[in-house]
Structures are given as structure tokens and as C-alpha cells.
CSV table of C-alpha atoms in Angstrom, one decimal:
chain,number,residue,atom,x,y,z
A,1,UNK,CA,-67.2,71.1,-54.7
A,2,UNK,CA,-64.2,70.8,-52.4
A,3,UNK,CA,-62.5,67.5,-51.9
A,4,UNK,CA,-63.9,67.3,-48.3
A,5,UNK,CA,-67.4,67.8,-49.5
A,6,UNK,CA,-67.0,65.0,-52.1
A,7,UNK,CA,-65.9,62.5,-49.4
A,8,UNK,CA,-69.5,61.7,-48.3
A,9,UNK,CA,-70.5,61.2,-51.9
A,10,UNK,CA,-67.6,58.8,-52.5
A,11,UNK,CA,-68.6,56.8,-49.4
A,12,UNK,CA,-72.2,56.7,-50.7
A,13,UNK,CA,-71.0,55.6,-54.1
A,14,UNK,CA,-69.1,52.7,-52.6
A,15,UNK,CA,-72.2,51.6,-50.5
A,16,UNK,CA,-74.4,51.8,-53.6
A,17,UNK,CA,-72.1,49.8,-55.7
A,18,UNK,CA,-71.7,47.1,-53.0
A,19,UNK,CA,-75.4,47.0,-52.4
A,20,UNK,CA,-76.2,46.8,-56.1
A,21,UNK,CA,-73.9,43.7,-56.6
A,22,UNK,CA,-75.4,41.7,-53.7
A,23,UNK,CA,-79.0,42.7,-54.4
A,24,UNK,CA,-78.8,41.7,-58.0
A,25,UNK,CA,-77.1,38.4,-57.0
A,26,UNK,CA,-79.9,37.8,-54.4
A,27,UNK,CA,-82.7,38.5,-57.0
A,28,UNK,CA,-81.1,36.1,-59.4
A,29,UNK,CA,-80.9,33.4,-56.7
A,30,UNK,CA,-84.5,33.9,-55.8
A,31,UNK,CA,-85.6,33.7,-59.5
A,32,UNK,CA,-83.9,30.3,-60.0
A,33,UNK,CA,-84.8,28.9,-56.5
A,34,UNK,CA,-81.1,28.8,-55.6
A,35,UNK,CA,-80.7,27.5,-52.0
A,36,UNK,CA,-78.1,30.3,-51.5
A,37,UNK,CA,-81.0,32.7,-51.5
A,38,UNK,CA,-81.8,32.2,-47.8
A,39,UNK,CA,-78.4,33.4,-46.8
A,40,UNK,CA,-78.1,36.1,-49.5
A,41,UNK,CA,-81.3,37.8,-48.5
A,42,UNK,CA,-79.9,38.7,-45.1
A,43,UNK,CA,-76.8,40.1,-46.6
A,44,UNK,CA,-78.9,42.1,-49.2
A,45,UNK,CA,-81.0,43.6,-46.4
A,46,UNK,CA,-77.9,44.6,-44.5
A,47,UNK,CA,-76.4,46.2,-47.6
A,48,UNK,CA,-79.6,48.1,-48.3
A,49,UNK,CA,-79.8,49.3,-44.8
A,50,UNK,CA,-76.2,50.5,-45.0
A,51,UNK,CA,-77.2,52.5,-48.1
A,52,UNK,CA,-80.0,54.3,-46.3
A,53,UNK,CA,-77.7,55.0,-43.4
A,54,UNK,CA,-75.0,56.3,-45.7
A,55,UNK,CA,-77.5,58.5,-47.6
A,56,UNK,CA,-78.5,60.1,-44.3
A,57,UNK,CA,-74.8,60.6,-43.3
A,58,UNK,CA,-74.0,62.1,-46.7
A,59,UNK,CA,-76.9,64.5,-46.6
A,60,UNK,CA,-76.0,65.5,-43.0
A,61,UNK,CA,-72.4,66.2,-44.1
A,62,UNK,CA,-73.5,68.3,-47.0
A,63,UNK,CA,-76.1,70.3,-45.1
A,64,UNK,CA,-76.4,69.8,-41.3
A,65,UNK,CA,-79.6,71.8,-41.2
A,66,UNK,CA,-81.6,69.4,-43.4
A,67,UNK,CA,-84.6,67.8,-41.7
A,68,UNK,CA,-83.6,64.1,-41.9
A,69,UNK,CA,-86.4,62.8,-39.7
A,70,UNK,CA,-88.2,61.2,-42.7
A,71,UNK,CA,-85.1,59.1,-43.4
A,72,UNK,CA,-85.0,58.1,-39.7
A,73,UNK,CA,-88.6,57.0,-40.0
A,74,UNK,CA,-87.8,55.1,-43.2
A,75,UNK,CA,-85.0,53.3,-41.4
A,76,UNK,CA,-87.2,52.5,-38.4
A,77,UNK,CA,-89.9,51.1,-40.7
A,78,UNK,CA,-87.4,49.1,-42.7
A,79,UNK,CA,-86.2,47.5,-39.6
A,80,UNK,CA,-89.7,46.9,-38.3
A,81,UNK,CA,-90.6,45.0,-41.5
A,82,UNK,CA,-87.4,42.9,-41.2
A,83,UNK,CA,-88.0,42.1,-37.6
A,84,UNK,CA,-91.6,41.1,-38.2
A,85,UNK,CA,-92.9,44.0,-36.1
A,86,UNK,CA,-96.1,46.0,-36.8
A,87,UNK,CA,-95.4,48.4,-39.6
A,88,UNK,CA,-97.4,51.6,-40.1
A,89,UNK,CA,-96.0,53.3,-43.2
A,90,UNK,CA,-94.9,50.5,-45.5
A,91,UNK,CA,-96.6,47.6,-47.3
A,92,UNK,CA,-100.1,48.8,-46.8
A,93,UNK,CA,-102.1,49.2,-50.0
A,94,UNK,CA,-104.4,51.8,-48.4
A,95,UNK,CA,-102.9,52.8,-45.1
A,96,UNK,CA,-105.3,54.3,-42.6
A,97,UNK,CA,-102.9,55.5,-39.9
A,98,UNK,CA,-105.6,56.7,-37.5
A,99,UNK,CA,-106.9,53.2,-37.1
A,100,UNK,CA,-103.5,51.7,-36.2
A,101,UNK,CA,-103.5,51.1,-32.4
A,102,UNK,CA,-100.3,51.9,-30.5
A,103,UNK,CA,-96.8,52.7,-31.9
A,104,UNK,CA,-94.9,50.2,-34.0
A,105,UNK,CA,-92.7,48.0,-32.0
A,106,UNK,CA,-89.1,49.3,-32.2
A,107,UNK,CA,-87.0,46.8,-34.2
A,108,UNK,CA,-83.7,45.6,-33.1
A,109,UNK,CA,-80.9,48.1,-33.2
A,110,UNK,CA,-78.0,45.7,-33.6
A,111,UNK,CA,-76.9,47.5,-36.8
A,112,UNK,CA,-76.1,50.5,-34.6
A,113,UNK,CA,-74.4,48.4,-32.0
A,114,UNK,CA,-72.2,46.9,-34.7
A,115,UNK,CA,-70.7,50.4,-35.2
A,116,UNK,CA,-70.1,50.5,-31.4
A,117,UNK,CA,-68.4,47.1,-31.4
A,118,UNK,CA,-66.3,48.1,-34.4
A,119,UNK,CA,-65.2,51.3,-32.7
A,120,UNK,CA,-63.9,49.3,-29.7
A,121,UNK,CA,-62.1,46.9,-32.0
A,122,UNK,CA,-60.5,49.7,-34.1
A,123,UNK,CA,-59.5,51.6,-31.0
A,124,UNK,CA,-58.0,48.4,-29.5
A,125,UNK,CA,-56.1,47.3,-32.6
A,126,UNK,CA,-53.5,44.8,-31.4
A,127,UNK,CA,-53.5,45.9,-27.8
A,128,UNK,CA,-54.0,43.0,-25.5
A,129,UNK,CA,-55.8,45.1,-22.9
A,130,UNK,CA,-59.4,46.1,-23.4
A,131,UNK,CA,-60.5,48.3,-20.5
A,132,UNK,CA,-59.1,51.6,-21.7
A,133,UNK,CA,-60.7,51.2,-25.1
A,134,UNK,CA,-64.1,50.4,-23.5
A,135,UNK,CA,-63.7,53.6,-21.5
A,136,UNK,CA,-62.8,55.6,-24.6
A,137,UNK,CA,-65.8,54.5,-26.5
A,138,UNK,CA,-68.0,55.0,-23.4
A,139,UNK,CA,-66.8,58.6,-23.2
A,140,UNK,CA,-67.5,59.2,-26.8
A,141,UNK,CA,-71.0,57.8,-26.9
A,142,UNK,CA,-72.4,58.7,-23.5
A,143,UNK,CA,-72.8,55.0,-22.5
A,144,UNK,CA,-71.4,53.5,-19.4
A,145,UNK,CA,-68.3,51.2,-19.6
A,146,UNK,CA,-70.5,48.3,-18.5
A,147,UNK,CA,-73.0,49.0,-21.3
A,148,UNK,CA,-70.2,49.0,-23.9
A,149,UNK,CA,-68.6,45.9,-22.5
A,150,UNK,CA,-72.0,44.0,-22.4
A,151,UNK,CA,-72.8,44.9,-26.0
A,152,UNK,CA,-69.3,43.8,-27.2
A,153,UNK,CA,-69.5,40.6,-25.2
A,154,UNK,CA,-72.9,39.7,-26.8
A,155,UNK,CA,-71.4,40.3,-30.3
A,156,UNK,CA,-68.4,38.2,-29.5
A,157,UNK,CA,-70.4,35.2,-28.3
A,158,UNK,CA,-71.6,32.7,-30.9
A,159,UNK,CA,-75.4,32.7,-31.2
A,160,UNK,CA,-76.1,35.7,-29.0
A,161,UNK,CA,-76.6,38.1,-32.0
A,162,UNK,CA,-77.9,37.3,-35.5
A,163,UNK,CA,-75.0,36.3,-37.7
A,164,UNK,CA,-75.8,39.1,-40.1
A,165,UNK,CA,-75.0,41.8,-37.4
A,166,UNK,CA,-71.9,39.9,-36.2
A,167,UNK,CA,-70.6,39.9,-39.7
A,168,UNK,CA,-71.4,43.6,-40.1
A,169,UNK,CA,-69.4,44.4,-36.9
A,170,UNK,CA,-66.4,42.4,-38.2
A,171,UNK,CA,-66.6,44.1,-41.6
A,172,UNK,CA,-66.8,47.5,-40.0
A,173,UNK,CA,-63.8,46.6,-37.8
A,174,UNK,CA,-61.5,46.6,-40.8
A,175,UNK,CA,-59.9,50.1,-41.4
A,176,UNK,CA,-60.6,51.0,-45.0
A,177,UNK,CA,-57.9,52.1,-47.4
A,178,UNK,CA,-57.2,55.8,-47.1
A,179,UNK,CA,-58.1,56.0,-43.4
A,180,UNK,CA,-55.8,55.9,-40.4
A,181,UNK,CA,-57.1,54.3,-37.2
A,182,UNK,CA,-57.9,57.5,-35.3
A,183,UNK,CA,-59.8,59.0,-38.3
A,184,UNK,CA,-61.8,55.8,-38.8
A,185,UNK,CA,-62.5,55.4,-35.1
A,186,UNK,CA,-63.9,58.9,-35.0
A,187,UNK,CA,-66.1,58.1,-38.1
A,188,UNK,CA,-67.5,55.0,-36.5
A,189,UNK,CA,-68.3,56.9,-33.3
A,190,UNK,CA,-69.9,59.8,-35.2
A,191,UNK,CA,-72.1,57.5,-37.2
A,192,UNK,CA,-73.2,55.6,-34.0
A,193,UNK,CA,-74.1,58.8,-32.3
A,194,UNK,CA,-76.0,60.1,-35.3
A,195,UNK,CA,-78.0,56.9,-35.8
A,196,UNK,CA,-78.6,55.6,-32.3
A,197,UNK,CA,-82.1,55.9,-30.9
A,198,UNK,CA,-82.6,59.1,-29.0
């Protein structure tokens, strides 16, 4: 494999290792009734969700022609379960899909929006002005400037978005080692466009 083809696997390796640590910590907290479990379980969900997203991204990078819709369905169902929405494919001992009325409610997509917010923050860097960076992200994502601004404003306002997703946006806003700002910005936008609901 070339070094470029190994990059998605290295990114996936990092996500898996990060998820493993927090998931095992969460399971131990649950087993001993540690009060920290209530906070840890949200972080564990976010990490597991990031793993699924990274698996999809890695597979797409390795073979763009792969049919990744089953992974999309898994992500949707995972979020539905988390949001308390009707789930069709998971957690039924004997699923009978023909008897399920209507489509499952679409769960919140704040994890996708966290990528968008991070893209604005990375583009902006230390620039005091925001408008040109909102426009840049809007151009890259097909959203309007107003939509991008409204999403970012919600994430910046205390209590408007679940703390788990705000924290995710802030973590994603930090440029990882080995990336420059432009490269990382393009990665965030690419992932947002790949994962957003069509």
C-alpha cells in the first residue's frame, strides 16, 4: 500500500484506540455504579459514532465504488436509538419490518453540524472577522451563509445544543499534528459533505 492509501487506516486506528479507552472506562464505571457513568456514557456514544463515521470514510477512500449505504443505515439507526426515536433494525429480538408503520424518525444530525462548525473555526483561525469564513464554508457545502451562521450560533450558545455535540465541535476545531490548516479544513468539509443527510 502507498503512504496515501494508509492515511485512512491510520485515522481509523486513532479513532478505534480513542473509542476503546473511553468505552472500557465507561463500562467499568457502570459496573461499579460510579456517578461519573452518566457523563461518560455520552462521551462513549460520541466516540463509537466517530468510529462508524471513520470506518465509512476509510472504506470510501480505499474504494469509492463500494456500496456504503448499509453503514449509513447503521449510523441512522444508531442515532435513532440514542435520540429515543423509533428504531427498525436494531434492538428487536424478532424484527417484523412489514408491521412497522411509517419511517423511523430521523435522529438529530448535530454530529454532522459539529464538522461544519469546526470547519468555520479552522478557516477563521485567529481572524477577528467571520463573514468571509462563513461564505467559504457555505460555498464548499452548498448551504447558504445564513444557514452556516445559524448553525454556528446555536453551537456557540450555552444550552442550545447538547454539550456532547458542542464538545465534539470544539475538539474537531483543533488542527491535529501533521495537518496544516488548509488540509484539515478540506478534510472537515469533505467529511461533512459525505455524511450529511441527502
